[in-house]
PDB file of C-alpha atoms in Angstrom:
ATOM      1  CA  UNK A   1      79.975-116.934   5.455  1.00  0.00           C
ATOM      2  CA  UNK A   2      77.053-114.724   6.098  1.00  0.00           C
ATOM      3  CA  UNK A   3      79.141-112.764   8.337  1.00  0.00           C
ATOM      4  CA  UNK A   4      81.766-112.300   5.477  1.00  0.00           C
ATOM      5  CA  UNK A   5      79.299-111.054   3.096  1.00  0.00           C
ATOM      6  CA  UNK A   6      77.844-108.502   5.520  1.00  0.00           C
ATOM      7  CA  UNK A   7      81.475-107.052   5.817  1.00  0.00           C
ATOM      8  CA  UNK A   8      81.736-106.769   2.064  1.00  0.00           C
ATOM      9  CA  UNK A   9      78.458-104.684   1.573  1.00  0.00           C
ATOM     10  CA  UNK A  10      79.458-100.928   0.778  1.00  0.00           C
ATOM     11  CA  UNK A  11      78.341 -98.297   2.795  1.00  0.00           C
ATOM     12  CA  UNK A  12      76.171 -95.628   1.218  1.00  0.00           C
ATOM     13  CA  UNK A  13      76.622 -92.171   2.496  1.00  0.00           C
ATOM     14  CA  UNK A  14      73.806 -89.670   1.270  1.00  0.00           C
ATOM     15  CA  UNK A  15      75.036 -85.901   1.177  1.00  0.00           C
ATOM     16  CA  UNK A  16      72.412 -83.319   0.841  1.00  0.00           C
ATOM     17  CA  UNK A  17      73.761 -80.200  -1.088  1.00  0.00           C
ATOM     18  CA  UNK A  18      72.262 -76.767  -0.100  1.00  0.00           C
ATOM     19  CA  UNK A  19      71.874 -73.910  -2.557  1.00  0.00           C
ATOM     20  CA  UNK A  20      68.465 -75.073  -4.119  1.00  0.00           C
ATOM     21  CA  UNK A  21      66.530 -72.598  -2.284  1.00  0.00           C
ATOM     22  CA  UNK A  22      68.857 -69.684  -2.720  1.00  0.00           C
ATOM     23  CA  UNK A  23      65.947 -67.548  -4.206  1.00  0.00           C
ATOM     24  CA  UNK A  24      64.263 -67.691  -0.816  1.00  0.00           C
ATOM     25  CA  UNK A  25      67.038 -65.990   0.884  1.00  0.00           C
ATOM     26  CA  UNK A  26      67.386 -62.195   1.811  1.00  0.00           C
ATOM     27  CA  UNK A  27      70.131 -60.979  -0.435  1.00  0.00           C
ATOM     28  CA  UNK A  28      67.645 -59.895  -3.300  1.00  0.00           C
ATOM     29  CA  UNK A  29      65.703 -57.726  -0.834  1.00  0.00           C
ATOM     30  CA  UNK A  30      68.894 -55.614   0.123  1.00  0.00           C
ATOM     31  CA  UNK A  31      69.324 -54.768  -3.549  1.00  0.00           C
ATOM     32  CA  UNK A  32      65.912 -53.973  -4.215  1.00  0.00           C
ATOM     33  CA  UNK A  33      65.779 -51.746  -1.067  1.00  0.00           C
ATOM     34  CA  UNK A  34      68.860 -50.101  -2.457  1.00  0.00           C
ATOM     35  CA  UNK A  35      67.366 -49.750  -5.667  1.00  0.00           C
ATOM     36  CA  UNK A  36      64.280 -48.134  -4.149  1.00  0.00           C
ATOM     37  CA  UNK A  37      66.178 -45.645  -2.117  1.00  0.00           C
ATOM     38  CA  UNK A  38      68.226 -44.510  -5.040  1.00  0.00           C
ATOM     39  CA  UNK A  39      65.172 -43.846  -7.300  1.00  0.00           C
ATOM     40  CA  UNK A  40      63.542 -41.978  -4.469  1.00  0.00           C
ATOM     41  CA  UNK A  41      66.430 -39.647  -4.048  1.00  0.00           C
ATOM     42  CA  UNK A  42      66.560 -39.327  -7.907  1.00  0.00           C
ATOM     43  CA  UNK A  43      62.721 -38.281  -8.157  1.00  0.00           C
ATOM     44  CA  UNK A  44      63.298 -35.939  -4.895  1.00  0.00           C
ATOM     45  CA  UNK A  45      66.267 -34.168  -6.719  1.00  0.00           C
ATOM     46  CA  UNK A  46      64.120 -33.885  -9.809  1.00  0.00           C
ATOM     47  CA  UNK A  47      61.175 -32.414  -7.775  1.00  0.00           C
ATOM     48  CA  UNK A  48      63.421 -29.878  -6.008  1.00  0.00           C
ATOM     49  CA  UNK A  49      64.778 -28.761  -9.508  1.00  0.00           C
ATOM     50  CA  UNK A  50      61.303 -27.652 -10.769  1.00  0.00           C
ATOM     51  CA  UNK A  51      60.160 -26.023  -7.575  1.00  0.00           C
ATOM     52  CA  UNK A  52      60.160 -22.212  -7.021  1.00  0.00           C
ATOM     53  CA  UNK A  53      62.764 -20.329  -4.710  1.00  0.00           C
ATOM     54  CA  UNK A  54      60.175 -20.267  -1.824  1.00  0.00           C
ATOM     55  CA  UNK A  55      59.899 -24.097  -1.626  1.00  0.00           C
ATOM     56  CA  UNK A  56      63.511 -24.500  -2.000  1.00  0.00           C
ATOM     57  CA  UNK A  57      64.003 -22.327   0.923  1.00  0.00           C
ATOM     58  CA  UNK A  58      61.286 -24.036   2.912  1.00  0.00           C
ATOM     59  CA  UNK A  59      62.996 -27.414   2.539  1.00  0.00           C
ATOM     60  CA  UNK A  60      66.321 -25.983   3.061  1.00  0.00           C
ATOM     61  CA  UNK A  61      65.220 -24.208   6.486  1.00  0.00           C
ATOM     62  CA  UNK A  62      63.417 -27.615   7.451  1.00  0.00           C
ATOM     63  CA  UNK A  63      66.430 -29.677   7.060  1.00  0.00           C
ATOM     64  CA  UNK A  64      68.749 -27.142   8.955  1.00  0.00           C
ATOM     65  CA  UNK A  65      66.348 -26.914  11.931  1.00  0.00           C
ATOM     66  CA  UNK A  66      63.446 -29.217  11.760  1.00  0.00           C
ATOM     67  CA  UNK A  67      62.082 -28.035  15.140  1.00  0.00           C
ATOM     68  CA  UNK A  68      62.611 -24.434  14.894  1.00  0.00           C
ATOM     69  CA  UNK A  69      61.825 -23.873  11.362  1.00  0.00           C
ATOM     70  CA  UNK A  70      57.851 -24.146  12.065  1.00  0.00           C
ATOM     71  CA  UNK A  71      58.106 -21.062  14.268  1.00  0.00           C
ATOM     72  CA  UNK A  72      58.834 -18.969  11.211  1.00  0.00           C
ATOM     73  CA  UNK A  73      55.240 -19.318   9.824  1.00  0.00           C
ATOM     74  CA  UNK A  74      53.637 -17.406  12.226  1.00  0.00           C
ATOM     75  CA  UNK A  75      55.677 -14.445  14.068  1.00  0.00           C
ATOM     76  CA  UNK A  76      54.840 -12.134  16.796  1.00  0.00           C
ATOM     77  CA  UNK A  77      57.404  -9.619  18.373  1.00  0.00           C
ATOM     78  CA  UNK A  78      57.636  -9.027  21.973  1.00  0.00           C
ATOM     79  CA  UNK A  79      58.660  -5.583  23.094  1.00  0.00           C
ATOM     80  CA  UNK A  80      61.778  -4.864  25.157  1.00  0.00           C
ATOM     81  CA  UNK A  81      63.926  -6.612  22.777  1.00  0.00           C
ATOM     82  CA  UNK A  82      63.245 -10.315  23.723  1.00  0.00           C
ATOM     83  CA  UNK A  83      63.064 -11.682  20.097  1.00  0.00           C
ATOM     84  CA  UNK A  84      60.356 -13.772  18.331  1.00  0.00           C
ATOM     85  CA  UNK A  85      57.740 -15.606  19.752  1.00  0.00           C
ATOM     86  CA  UNK A  86      56.275 -18.910  18.039  1.00  0.00           C
ATOM     87  CA  UNK A  87      52.486 -19.569  17.832  1.00  0.00           C
ATOM     88  CA  UNK A  88      52.292 -20.472  21.440  1.00  0.00           C
ATOM     89  CA  UNK A  89      53.389 -17.044  22.771  1.00  0.00           C
ATOM     90  CA  UNK A  90      51.486 -13.984  24.052  1.00  0.00           C
ATOM     91  CA  UNK A  91      51.169 -12.112  20.661  1.00  0.00           C
ATOM     92  CA  UNK A  92      47.793 -11.066  19.427  1.00  0.00           C
ATOM     93  CA  UNK A  93      48.256 -12.802  16.042  1.00  0.00           C
ATOM     94  CA  UNK A  94      45.456 -15.345  15.080  1.00  0.00           C
ATOM     95  CA  UNK A  95      46.494 -18.958  15.254  1.00  0.00           C
ATOM     96  CA  UNK A  96      47.590 -20.715  12.064  1.00  0.00           C
ATOM     97  CA  UNK A  97      48.792 -24.138  11.165  1.00  0.00           C
ATOM     98  CA  UNK A  98      52.410 -24.641  11.815  1.00  0.00           C
ATOM     99  CA  UNK A  99      52.975 -26.687   8.618  1.00  0.00           C
ATOM    100  CA  UNK A 100      54.978 -25.029   6.168  1.00  0.00           C
ATOM    101  CA  UNK A 101      53.535 -24.375   2.643  1.00  0.00           C
ATOM    102  CA  UNK A 102      54.661 -22.583  -0.563  1.00  0.00           C
ATOM    103  CA  UNK A 103      52.705 -19.338   0.580  1.00  0.00           C
ATOM    104  CA  UNK A 104      53.810 -19.413   4.120  1.00  0.00           C
ATOM    105  CA  UNK A 105      57.388 -20.407   3.862  1.00  0.00           C
ATOM    106  CA  UNK A 106      59.493 -17.252   4.447  1.00  0.00           C
ATOM    107  CA  UNK A 107      61.914 -16.542   1.510  1.00  0.00           C
ATOM    108  CA  UNK A 108      65.385 -14.910   2.398  1.00  0.00           C
ATOM    109  CA  UNK A 109      64.277 -11.383   2.222  1.00  0.00           C
ATOM    110  CA  UNK A 110      61.644 -11.927   4.741  1.00  0.00           C
ATOM    111  CA  UNK A 111      64.159 -13.425   6.873  1.00  0.00           C
ATOM    112  CA  UNK A 112      66.303 -10.272   6.531  1.00  0.00           C
ATOM    113  CA  UNK A 113      63.334  -8.084   7.335  1.00  0.00           C
ATOM    114  CA  UNK A 114      62.513 -10.005  10.367  1.00  0.00           C
ATOM    115  CA  UNK A 115      66.086  -9.704  11.721  1.00  0.00           C
ATOM    116  CA  UNK A 116      66.234  -5.839  10.982  1.00  0.00           C
ATOM    117  CA  UNK A 117      62.943  -5.430  12.674  1.00  0.00           C
ATOM    118  CA  UNK A 118      64.444  -7.226  15.689  1.00  0.00           C
ATOM    119  CA  UNK A 119      67.257  -4.934  15.717  1.00  0.00           C
ATOM    120  CA  UNK A 120      64.844  -2.027  15.843  1.00  0.00           C
ATOM    121  CA  UNK A 121      63.202  -3.775  18.907  1.00  0.00           C
ATOM    122  CA  UNK A 122      66.528  -4.103  20.591  1.00  0.00           C
ATOM    123  CA  UNK A 123      67.241  -0.260  19.855  1.00  0.00           C
ATOM    124  CA  UNK A 124      63.857   0.549  21.573  1.00  0.00           C
ATOM    125  CA  UNK A 125      64.544  -1.700  24.592  1.00  0.00           C
ATOM    126  CA  UNK A 126      64.774   1.391  26.724  1.00  0.00           C
ATOM    127  CA  UNK A 127      61.319   2.366  26.341  1.00  0.00           C
ATOM    128  CA  UNK A 128      58.462   1.013  28.225  1.00  0.00           C
ATOM    129  CA  UNK A 129      56.486  -0.928  25.576  1.00  0.00           C
ATOM    130  CA  UNK A 130      53.881  -3.216  26.657  1.00  0.00           C
ATOM    131  CA  UNK A 131      53.356  -6.816  24.912  1.00  0.00           C
ATOM    132  CA  UNK A 132      51.195  -6.999  22.019  1.00  0.00           C
ATOM    133  CA  UNK A 133      52.008  -3.631  20.285  1.00  0.00           C
ATOM    134  CA  UNK A 134      54.051  -5.440  17.434  1.00  0.00           C
ATOM    135  CA  UNK A 135      52.774  -8.241  15.283  1.00  0.00           C
ATOM    136  CA  UNK A 136      54.524  -9.693  12.195  1.00  0.00           C
ATOM    137  CA  UNK A 137      52.727 -12.012   9.608  1.00  0.00           C
ATOM    138  CA  UNK A 138      53.946 -13.352   6.506  1.00  0.00           C
ATOM    139  CA  UNK A 139      51.569 -12.926   3.544  1.00  0.00           C
ATOM    140  CA  UNK A 140      51.730 -13.487  -0.196  1.00  0.00           C
ATOM    141  CA  UNK A 141      52.708  -9.923  -0.715  1.00  0.00           C
ATOM    142  CA  UNK A 142      55.324  -9.722   1.879  1.00  0.00           C
ATOM    143  CA  UNK A 143      56.176  -9.393   5.618  1.00  0.00           C
ATOM    144  CA  UNK A 144      53.324  -7.401   7.409  1.00  0.00           C
ATOM    145  CA  UNK A 145      54.225  -5.500  10.409  1.00  0.00           C
ATOM    146  CA  UNK A 146      51.389  -4.092  12.546  1.00  0.00           C
ATOM    147  CA  UNK A 147      51.786  -1.487  15.042  1.00  0.00           C
ATOM    148  CA  UNK A 148      48.688  -1.858  17.393  1.00  0.00           C
ATOM    149  CA  UNK A 149      47.485   0.858  19.814  1.00  0.00           C
ATOM    150  CA  UNK A 150      47.719  -0.451  23.445  1.00  0.00           C
ATOM    151  CA  UNK A 151      44.804  -1.127  25.524  1.00  0.00           C
ATOM    152  CA  UNK A 152      45.953   0.662  28.564  1.00  0.00           C
ATOM    153  CA  UNK A 153      48.208   3.294  27.221  1.00  0.00           C
ATOM    154  CA  UNK A 154      48.238   5.595  24.198  1.00  0.00           C
ATOM    155  CA  UNK A 155      51.241   4.472  21.923  1.00  0.00           C
ATOM    156  CA  UNK A 156      50.908   6.040  18.661  1.00  0.00           C
ATOM    157  CA  UNK A 157      47.702   8.402  18.224  1.00  0.00           C
ATOM    158  CA  UNK A 158      45.206   9.700  20.612  1.00  0.00           C
ATOM    159  CA  UNK A 159      41.417   8.967  19.823  1.00  0.00           C
ATOM    160  CA  UNK A 160      40.439  11.086  16.847  1.00  0.00           C
ATOM    161  CA  UNK A 161      44.163  12.502  16.255  1.00  0.00           C
ATOM    162  CA  UNK A 162      46.561  12.008  13.533  1.00  0.00           C
ATOM    163  CA  UNK A 163      49.362  13.512  15.602  1.00  0.00           C
ATOM    164  CA  UNK A 164      51.967  10.926  16.871  1.00  0.00           C
ATOM    165  CA  UNK A 165      52.871  10.867  20.323  1.00  0.00           C
ATOM    166  CA  UNK A 166      56.539  11.417  21.242  1.00  0.00           C
ATOM    167  CA  UNK A 167      57.012   7.660  21.807  1.00  0.00           C
ATOM    168  CA  UNK A 168      55.121   6.467  18.608  1.00  0.00           C
ATOM    169  CA  UNK A 169      57.338   9.051  16.667  1.00  0.00           C
ATOM    170  CA  UNK A 170      60.529   7.517  18.252  1.00  0.00           C
ATOM    171  CA  UNK A 171      59.237   3.851  17.350  1.00  0.00           C
ATOM    172  CA  UNK A 172      58.481   4.786  13.798  1.00  0.00           C
ATOM    173  CA  UNK A 173      61.998   6.599  13.113  1.00  0.00           C
ATOM    174  CA  UNK A 174      63.612   3.448  14.413  1.00  0.00           C
ATOM    175  CA  UNK A 175      61.598   1.071  12.300  1.00  0.00           C
ATOM    176  CA  UNK A 176      62.326   3.501   9.271  1.00  0.00           C
ATOM    177  CA  UNK A 177      66.206   3.542  10.059  1.00  0.00           C
ATOM    178  CA  UNK A 178      66.394  -0.200   9.966  1.00  0.00           C
ATOM    179  CA  UNK A 179      64.004  -0.916   7.083  1.00  0.00           C
ATOM    180  CA  UNK A 180      65.982   1.721   4.910  1.00  0.00           C
ATOM    181  CA  UNK A 181      68.791  -1.095   4.890  1.00  0.00           C
ATOM    182  CA  UNK A 182      66.552  -3.296   2.668  1.00  0.00           C
ATOM    183  CA  UNK A 183      65.957  -2.654  -1.090  1.00  0.00           C
ATOM    184  CA  UNK A 184      62.301  -3.669  -0.877  1.00  0.00           C
ATOM    185  CA  UNK A 185      59.486  -1.061  -1.303  1.00  0.00           C
ATOM    186  CA  UNK A 186      56.796  -0.585   1.610  1.00  0.00           C
ATOM    187  CA  UNK A 187      53.235   0.153   1.684  1.00  0.00           C
ATOM    188  CA  UNK A 188      51.951   1.925   4.747  1.00  0.00           C
ATOM    189  CA  UNK A 189      48.433   1.507   5.914  1.00  0.00           C
ATOM    190  CA  UNK A 190      46.348   3.353   8.292  1.00  0.00           C
ATOM    191  CA  UNK A 191      43.192   1.847  10.279  1.00  0.00           C
ATOM    192  CA  UNK A 192      40.957   3.296  12.831  1.00  0.00           C
ATOM    193  CA  UNK A 193      38.143   1.989  15.089  1.00  0.00           C
ATOM    194  CA  UNK A 194      34.450   2.332  14.592  1.00  0.00           C
ATOM    195  CA  UNK A 195      33.990   5.374  16.677  1.00  0.00           C
ATOM    196  CA  UNK A 196      32.349   8.242  14.728  1.00  0.00           C
ATOM    197  CA  UNK A 197      34.253  11.507  14.820  1.00  0.00           C
ATOM    198  CA  UNK A 198      32.547  14.480  16.258  1.00  0.00           C
ATOM    199  CA  UNK A 199      33.555  16.883  13.371  1.00  0.00           C
ATOM    200  CA  UNK A 200      30.583  16.448  11.110  1.00  0.00           C
ATOM    201  CA  UNK A 201      30.554  14.927   7.799  1.00  0.00           C
ATOM    202  CA  UNK A 202      33.732  16.814   6.352  1.00  0.00           C
ATOM    203  CA  UNK A 203      36.352  14.799   8.214  1.00  0.00           C
ATOM    204  CA  UNK A 204      35.691  11.105   8.610  1.00  0.00           C
ATOM    205  CA  UNK A 205      37.699   7.988   9.539  1.00  0.00           C
ATOM    206  CA  UNK A 206      38.703   7.686   5.967  1.00  0.00           C
ATOM    207  CA  UNK A 207      40.564  10.996   6.253  1.00  0.00           C
ATOM    208  CA  UNK A 208      41.715  10.134   9.845  1.00  0.00           C
ATOM    209  CA  UNK A 209      43.189   6.601   8.660  1.00  0.00           C
ATOM    210  CA  UNK A 210      44.847   8.294   5.578  1.00  0.00           C
ATOM    211  CA  UNK A 211      46.472  11.121   7.794  1.00  0.00           C
ATOM    212  CA  UNK A 212      47.707   8.707  10.298  1.00  0.00           C
ATOM    213  CA  UNK A 213      49.382   6.588   7.709  1.00  0.00           C
ATOM    214  CA  UNK A 214      50.904   9.767   6.255  1.00  0.00           C
ATOM    215  CA  UNK A 215      52.111  10.880   9.681  1.00  0.00           C
ATOM    216  CA  UNK A 216      53.716   7.199   9.872  1.00  0.00           C
ATOM    217  CA  UNK A 217      55.280   7.731   6.629  1.00  0.00           C
ATOM    218  CA  UNK A 218      56.910  11.018   7.624  1.00  0.00           C
ATOM    219  CA  UNK A 219      58.365   9.668  10.804  1.00  0.00           C
ATOM    220  CA  UNK A 220      59.930   6.881   9.045  1.00  0.00           C
ATOM    221  CA  UNK A 221      61.548   9.120   6.373  1.00  0.00           C
ATOM    222  CA  UNK A 222      62.763  11.199   8.763  1.00  0.00           C
ATOM    223  CA  UNK A 223      64.324   8.328  10.644  1.00  0.00           C
ATOM    224  CA  UNK A 224      66.227   7.480   7.220  1.00  0.00           C
ATOM    225  CA  UNK A 225      63.765   5.529   4.916  1.00  0.00           C
ATOM    226  CA  UNK A 226      64.006   6.795   1.445  1.00  0.00           C
ATOM    227  CA  UNK A 227      60.844   8.742   0.208  1.00  0.00           C
ATOM    228  CA  UNK A 228      60.862   6.515  -3.145  1.00  0.00           C
ATOM    229  CA  UNK A 229      60.883   3.323  -1.010  1.00  0.00           C
ATOM    230  CA  UNK A 230      57.242   3.978  -0.049  1.00  0.00           C
ATOM    231  CA  UNK A 231      55.191   2.659  -2.796  1.00  0.00           C
ATOM    232  CA  UNK A 232      51.804   3.536  -1.415  1.00  0.00           C
ATOM    233  CA  UNK A 233      49.955   5.114   1.474  1.00  0.00           C
ATOM    234  CA  UNK A 234      46.481   3.799   2.316  1.00  0.00           C
ATOM    235  CA  UNK A 235      43.645   4.555   4.431  1.00  0.00           C
ATOM    236  CA  UNK A 236      41.114   1.828   5.274  1.00  0.00           C
ATOM    237  CA  UNK A 237      38.984   3.762   7.916  1.00  0.00           C
ATOM    238  CA  UNK A 238      37.256   1.181  10.130  1.00  0.00           C
ATOM    239  CA  UNK A 239      36.698  -1.388   7.175  1.00  0.00           C
ATOM    240  CA  UNK A 240      39.404  -4.116   8.233  1.00  0.00           C
ATOM    241  CA  UNK A 241      38.792  -4.296  12.186  1.00  0.00           C
ATOM    242  CA  UNK A 242      41.332  -6.549  13.926  1.00  0.00           C
ATOM    243  CA  UNK A 243      38.691  -7.188  16.748  1.00  0.00           C
ATOM    244  CA  UNK A 244      35.554  -7.627  14.888  1.00  0.00           C
ATOM    245  CA  UNK A 245      33.282  -8.405  17.912  1.00  0.00           C
ATOM    246  CA  UNK A 246      34.253  -5.071  19.216  1.00  0.00           C
ATOM    247  CA  UNK A 247      34.475  -1.976  16.867  1.00  0.00           C
ATOM    248  CA  UNK A 248      35.394   0.139  19.607  1.00  0.00           C
ATOM    249  CA  UNK A 249      38.442  -1.769  20.905  1.00  0.00           C
ATOM    250  CA  UNK A 250      41.639   0.627  20.818  1.00  0.00           C
ATOM    251  CA  UNK A 251      43.613  -2.484  19.163  1.00  0.00           C
ATOM    252  CA  UNK A 252      41.501  -1.653  16.041  1.00  0.00           C
ATOM    253  CA  UNK A 253      43.632   1.516  15.826  1.00  0.00           C
ATOM    254  CA  UNK A 254      46.862   0.576  14.178  1.00  0.00           C
ATOM    255  CA  UNK A 255      49.403   1.291  11.466  1.00  0.00           C
ATOM    256  CA  UNK A 256      50.570  -1.522   9.251  1.00  0.00           C
ATOM    257  CA  UNK A 257      53.777  -1.585   7.301  1.00  0.00           C
ATOM    258  CA  UNK A 258      53.935  -4.000   4.460  1.00  0.00           C
ATOM    259  CA  UNK A 259      57.498  -4.960   3.351  1.00  0.00           C
ATOM    260  CA  UNK A 260      56.800  -6.212  -0.364  1.00  0.00           C
ATOM    261  CA  UNK A 261      58.640  -8.956  -1.587  1.00  0.00           C
ATOM    262  CA  UNK A 262      60.152  -8.737  -5.010  1.00  0.00           C
ATOM    263  CA  UNK A 263      57.281 -10.935  -6.790  1.00  0.00           C
ATOM    264  CA  UNK A 264      54.614  -8.590  -5.269  1.00  0.00           C
ATOM    265  CA  UNK A 265      56.535  -5.313  -6.357  1.00  0.00           C
ATOM    266  CA  UNK A 266      57.002  -6.775  -9.923  1.00  0.00           C
ATOM    267  CA  UNK A 267      53.210  -7.472 -10.030  1.00  0.00           C
ATOM    268  CA  UNK A 268      52.412  -4.019  -9.186  1.00  0.00           C
ATOM    269  CA  UNK A 269      54.931  -2.639 -11.841  1.00  0.00           C
ATOM    270  CA  UNK A 270      53.318  -4.627 -14.425  1.00  0.00           C
ATOM    271  CA  UNK A 271      49.676  -3.763 -13.460  1.00  0.00           C
ATOM    272  CA  UNK A 272      50.537  -0.155 -13.556  1.00  0.00           C
ATOM    273  CA  UNK A 273      52.139  -0.012 -17.003  1.00  0.00           C
ATOM    274  CA  UNK A 274      50.154  -2.895 -18.764  1.00  0.00           C
ATOM    275  CA  UNK A 275      47.555  -1.376 -21.090  1.00  0.00           C
ATOM    276  CA  UNK A 276      47.260  -4.277 -23.416  1.00  0.00           C
ATOM    277  CA  UNK A 277      43.579  -5.152 -22.098  1.00  0.00           C
ATOM    278  CA  UNK A 278      42.645  -1.557 -22.637  1.00  0.00           C
ATOM    279  CA  UNK A 279      40.403  -0.774 -25.955  1.00  0.00           C
ATOM    280  CA  UNK A 280      42.337   1.346 -28.454  1.00  0.00           C
ATOM    281  CA  UNK A 281      39.968   4.079 -28.429  1.00  0.00           C
ATOM    282  CA  UNK A 282      40.155   4.477 -24.669  1.00  0.00           C
ATOM    283  CA  UNK A 283      44.078   4.253 -24.802  1.00  0.00           C
ATOM    284  CA  UNK A 284      43.916   7.346 -27.179  1.00  0.00           C
ATOM    285  CA  UNK A 285      41.877   9.127 -24.696  1.00  0.00           C
ATOM    286  CA  UNK A 286      44.431   8.588 -21.930  1.00  0.00           C
TER     287      UNK A 286
END
């Protein structure tokens, strides 16, 4: 009898149903990550829309060539047509941070100027030009090209003279021919070393630096540069030494050609004709 009762007892099967802990799974994390990524892309696009052309060009250049783009911040040109050196090259330019910024990022017009200058260097590849003679820097005003006197060889002007050497004249004519292809205006500057001229007080480094800048201008215009493309000719004497520790270093003697960007050119035009801050009485006397 007991045996029969045992057989009649029902068998209870307990089944555990899953799903109660679904909120502890990873599906929501994937959805949240997609949402955060979409929001980041949205705000990045909104940020780019509000930025200047310089910043846009910097971002574009970085994504096109993340490794090589940093080299465009600090430029030095090697003679004999070998192209552009990065900041680790043998140029005489001071070291700068390779991180692109709004002030250092090169707009397209700067890139065009660099390419034209490289073409000029290729055209001059037949000349025996030592390294360190050419130096390019990107500034807020534009592309600054420095033509630096050689330490062992006179490249442009003999000490105390404003007469170009034959080699210096060829170099400046070639540069003028290439820069004539740009619409940008130029500023040409002359710099001397700290040596006193043995000509009395009538002719000083002020006159010498200005005469050298004018000699460079004449050579460049004879190479094809339009005369109205030159905005200013400046002479700084020895007030902007390149080698400050040695005022007599020949590398302090140099010609600088500044290729103005459109913003700097427009600012110069506004300053030239803006008389709003001049008192009315003074304006009548002008």
